mmCIF file of C-alpha atoms in Angstrom:
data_model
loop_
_atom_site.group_PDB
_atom_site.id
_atom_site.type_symbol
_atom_site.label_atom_id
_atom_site.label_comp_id
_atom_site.label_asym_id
_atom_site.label_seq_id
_atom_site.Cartn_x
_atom_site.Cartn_y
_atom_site.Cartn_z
ATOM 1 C CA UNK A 1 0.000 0.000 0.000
ATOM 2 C CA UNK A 2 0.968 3.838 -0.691
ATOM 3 C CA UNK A 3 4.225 2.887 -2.615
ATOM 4 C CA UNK A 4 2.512 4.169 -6.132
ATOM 5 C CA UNK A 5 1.320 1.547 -8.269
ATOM 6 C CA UNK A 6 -2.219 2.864 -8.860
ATOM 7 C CA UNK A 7 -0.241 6.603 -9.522
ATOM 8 C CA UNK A 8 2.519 4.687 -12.231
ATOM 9 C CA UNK A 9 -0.931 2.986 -13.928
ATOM 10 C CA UNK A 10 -2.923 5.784 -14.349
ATOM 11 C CA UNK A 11 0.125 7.469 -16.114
ATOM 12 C CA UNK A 12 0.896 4.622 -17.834
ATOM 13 C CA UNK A 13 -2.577 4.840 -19.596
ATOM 14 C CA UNK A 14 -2.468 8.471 -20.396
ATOM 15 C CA UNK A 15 0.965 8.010 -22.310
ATOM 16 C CA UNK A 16 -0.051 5.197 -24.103
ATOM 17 C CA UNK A 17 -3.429 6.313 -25.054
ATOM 18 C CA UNK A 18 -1.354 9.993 -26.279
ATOM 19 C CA UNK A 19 0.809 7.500 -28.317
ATOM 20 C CA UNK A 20 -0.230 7.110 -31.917
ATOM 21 C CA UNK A 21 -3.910 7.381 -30.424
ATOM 22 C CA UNK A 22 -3.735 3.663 -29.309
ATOM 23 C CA UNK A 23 -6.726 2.589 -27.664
ATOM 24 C CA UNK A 24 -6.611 2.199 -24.266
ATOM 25 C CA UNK A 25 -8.961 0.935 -21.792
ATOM 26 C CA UNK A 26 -9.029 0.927 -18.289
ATOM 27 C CA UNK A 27 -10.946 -1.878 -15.937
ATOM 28 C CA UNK A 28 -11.270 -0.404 -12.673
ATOM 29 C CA UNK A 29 -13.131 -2.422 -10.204
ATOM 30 C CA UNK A 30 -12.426 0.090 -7.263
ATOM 31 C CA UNK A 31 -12.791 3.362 -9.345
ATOM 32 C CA UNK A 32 -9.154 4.099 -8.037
ATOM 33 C CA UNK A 33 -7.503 4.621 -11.682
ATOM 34 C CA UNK A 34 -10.295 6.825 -13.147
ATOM 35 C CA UNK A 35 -11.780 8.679 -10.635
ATOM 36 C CA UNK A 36 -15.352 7.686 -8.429
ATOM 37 C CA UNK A 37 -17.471 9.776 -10.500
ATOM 38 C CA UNK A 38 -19.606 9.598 -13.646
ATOM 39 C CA UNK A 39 -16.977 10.743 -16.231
ATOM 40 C CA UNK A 40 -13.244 9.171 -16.034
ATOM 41 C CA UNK A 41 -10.382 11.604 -14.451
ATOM 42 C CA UNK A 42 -8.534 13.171 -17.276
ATOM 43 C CA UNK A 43 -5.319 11.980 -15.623
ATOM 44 C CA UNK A 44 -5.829 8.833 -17.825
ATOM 45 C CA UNK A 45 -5.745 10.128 -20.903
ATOM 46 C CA UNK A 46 -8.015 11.453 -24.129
ATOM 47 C CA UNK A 47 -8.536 8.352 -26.228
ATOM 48 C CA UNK A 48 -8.803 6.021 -22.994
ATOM 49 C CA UNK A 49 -12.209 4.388 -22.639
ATOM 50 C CA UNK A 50 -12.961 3.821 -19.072
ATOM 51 C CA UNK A 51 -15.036 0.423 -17.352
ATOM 52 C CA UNK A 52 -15.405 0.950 -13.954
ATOM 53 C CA UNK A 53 -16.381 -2.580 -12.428
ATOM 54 C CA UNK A 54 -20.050 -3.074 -11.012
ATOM 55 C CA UNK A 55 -18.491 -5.486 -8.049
ATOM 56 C CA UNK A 56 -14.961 -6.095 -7.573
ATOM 57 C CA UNK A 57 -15.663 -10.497 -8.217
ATOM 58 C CA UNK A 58 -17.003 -9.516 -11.886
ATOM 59 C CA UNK A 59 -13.287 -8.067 -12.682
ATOM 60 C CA UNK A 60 -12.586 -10.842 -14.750
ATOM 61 C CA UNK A 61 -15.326 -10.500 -17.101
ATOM 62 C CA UNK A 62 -15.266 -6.742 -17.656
ATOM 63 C CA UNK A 63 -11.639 -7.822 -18.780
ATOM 64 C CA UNK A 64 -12.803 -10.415 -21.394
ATOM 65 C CA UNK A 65 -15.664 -7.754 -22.548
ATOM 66 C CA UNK A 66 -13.375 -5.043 -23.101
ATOM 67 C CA UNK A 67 -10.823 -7.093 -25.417
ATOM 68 C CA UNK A 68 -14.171 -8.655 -27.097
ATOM 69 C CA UNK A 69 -16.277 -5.385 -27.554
ATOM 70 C CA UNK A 70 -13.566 -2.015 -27.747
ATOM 71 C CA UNK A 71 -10.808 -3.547 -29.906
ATOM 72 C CA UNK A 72 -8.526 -2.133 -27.629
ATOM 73 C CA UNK A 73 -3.685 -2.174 -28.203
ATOM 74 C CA UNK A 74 -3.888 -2.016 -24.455
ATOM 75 C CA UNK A 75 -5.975 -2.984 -21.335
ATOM 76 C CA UNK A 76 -4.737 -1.041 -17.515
ATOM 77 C CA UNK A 77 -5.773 -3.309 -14.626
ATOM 78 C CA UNK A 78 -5.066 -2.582 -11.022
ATOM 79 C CA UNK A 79 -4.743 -5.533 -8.613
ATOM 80 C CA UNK A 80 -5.007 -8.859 -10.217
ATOM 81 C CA UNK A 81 -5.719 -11.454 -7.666
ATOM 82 C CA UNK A 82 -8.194 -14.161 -8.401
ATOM 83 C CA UNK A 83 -7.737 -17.773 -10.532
ATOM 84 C CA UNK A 84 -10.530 -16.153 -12.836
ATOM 85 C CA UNK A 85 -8.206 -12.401 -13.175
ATOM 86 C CA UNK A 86 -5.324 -14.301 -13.868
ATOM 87 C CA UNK A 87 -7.157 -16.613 -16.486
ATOM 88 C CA UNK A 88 -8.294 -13.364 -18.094
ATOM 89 C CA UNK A 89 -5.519 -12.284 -18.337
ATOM 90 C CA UNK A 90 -4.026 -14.917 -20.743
ATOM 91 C CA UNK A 91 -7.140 -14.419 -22.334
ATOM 92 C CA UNK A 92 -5.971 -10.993 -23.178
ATOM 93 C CA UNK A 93 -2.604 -11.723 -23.689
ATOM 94 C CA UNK A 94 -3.039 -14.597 -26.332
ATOM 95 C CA UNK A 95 -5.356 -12.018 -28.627
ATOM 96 C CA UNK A 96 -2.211 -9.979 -28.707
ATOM 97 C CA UNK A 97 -3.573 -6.951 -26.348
ATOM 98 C CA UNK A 98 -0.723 -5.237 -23.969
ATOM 99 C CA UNK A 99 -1.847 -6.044 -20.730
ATOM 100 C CA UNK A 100 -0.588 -3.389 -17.934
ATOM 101 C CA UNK A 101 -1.392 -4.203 -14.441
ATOM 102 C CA UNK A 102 -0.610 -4.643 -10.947
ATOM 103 C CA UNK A 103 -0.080 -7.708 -8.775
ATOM 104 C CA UNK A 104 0.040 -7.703 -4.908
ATOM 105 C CA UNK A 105 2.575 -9.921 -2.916
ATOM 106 C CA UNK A 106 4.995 -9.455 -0.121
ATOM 107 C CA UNK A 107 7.726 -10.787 -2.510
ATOM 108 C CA UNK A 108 8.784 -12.181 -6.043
ATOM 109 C CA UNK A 109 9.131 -15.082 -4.524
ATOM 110 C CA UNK A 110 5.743 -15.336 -3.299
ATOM 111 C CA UNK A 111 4.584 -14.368 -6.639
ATOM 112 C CA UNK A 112 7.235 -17.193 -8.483
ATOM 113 C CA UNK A 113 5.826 -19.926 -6.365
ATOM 114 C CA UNK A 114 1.953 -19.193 -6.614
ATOM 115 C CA UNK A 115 0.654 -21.311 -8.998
ATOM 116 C CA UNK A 116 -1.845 -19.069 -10.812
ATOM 117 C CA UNK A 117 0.153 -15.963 -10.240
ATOM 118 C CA UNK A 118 3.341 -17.394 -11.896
ATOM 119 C CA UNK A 119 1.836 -17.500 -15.326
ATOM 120 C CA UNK A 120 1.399 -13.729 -15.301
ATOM 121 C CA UNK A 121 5.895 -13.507 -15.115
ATOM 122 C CA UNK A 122 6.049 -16.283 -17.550
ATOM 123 C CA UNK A 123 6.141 -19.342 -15.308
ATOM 124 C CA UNK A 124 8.862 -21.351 -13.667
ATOM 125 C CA UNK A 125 10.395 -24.187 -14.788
ATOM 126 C CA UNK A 126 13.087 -26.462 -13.433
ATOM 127 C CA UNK A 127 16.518 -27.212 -15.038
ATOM 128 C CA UNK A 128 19.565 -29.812 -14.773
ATOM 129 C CA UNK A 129 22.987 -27.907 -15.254
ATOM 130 C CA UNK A 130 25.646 -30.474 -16.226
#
């Protein structure tokens, strides 16, 4: 907590959406990125497209929708957690949409050796040195 991360995403979308005019979109289940209001903070950007999340469990399928419905280059995501985020997020990935988002753990260790988490930094896999 308070080291940032929500700060460095919401940036992150504003240059990328002011790049090229990609299209951006931002799923924000706690309204943290955008702003709590009707209309998204212009800290994110012109050309981003904002979905603020009805209930933070329905995060994963606001994630499928927006890769399925806005076309989007990129998708901003704070706080992936669940088996269901994490599966979106492949989702996302293997359609060839930049994924940006956050991931809480105490370490990168923690985050290494979770099993659904892993997949997100590309795995681990064990090797024999000879």
């Amino acid at each position: 907590p308070n080291s940032g991360k929500t700060t460095i995403l919401r940036e992150f979308a504003r240059m990328l959406s002011d790049q090229d005019n990609r299209v951006v979109v931002v799923v924000d289940k706690t309204s943290e990125i955008a702003g709590a209001s009707n209309e998204p903070h212009p800290a994110i950007g012109e050309s981003t497209r904002w979905m603020p999340v009805d209930k933070p469990q329905n995060q994963h399928a606001y994630m499928r929708q927006a890769v399925e419905n806005l076309s989007p280059d990129t998708i901003v995501v704070d706080e992936i957690s669940t088996d269901t985020e994490c599966d979106a997020a492949k989702t996302i990935s293997q359609r060839g949409v930049q994924l940006v988002a956050t991931v809480h753990g105490k370490s990168l260790v923690e985050l290494v050796n979770d099993q659904h988490r892993s997949s997100l930094l590309g795995g681990v896999a064990s090797v024999t040195l000879s």
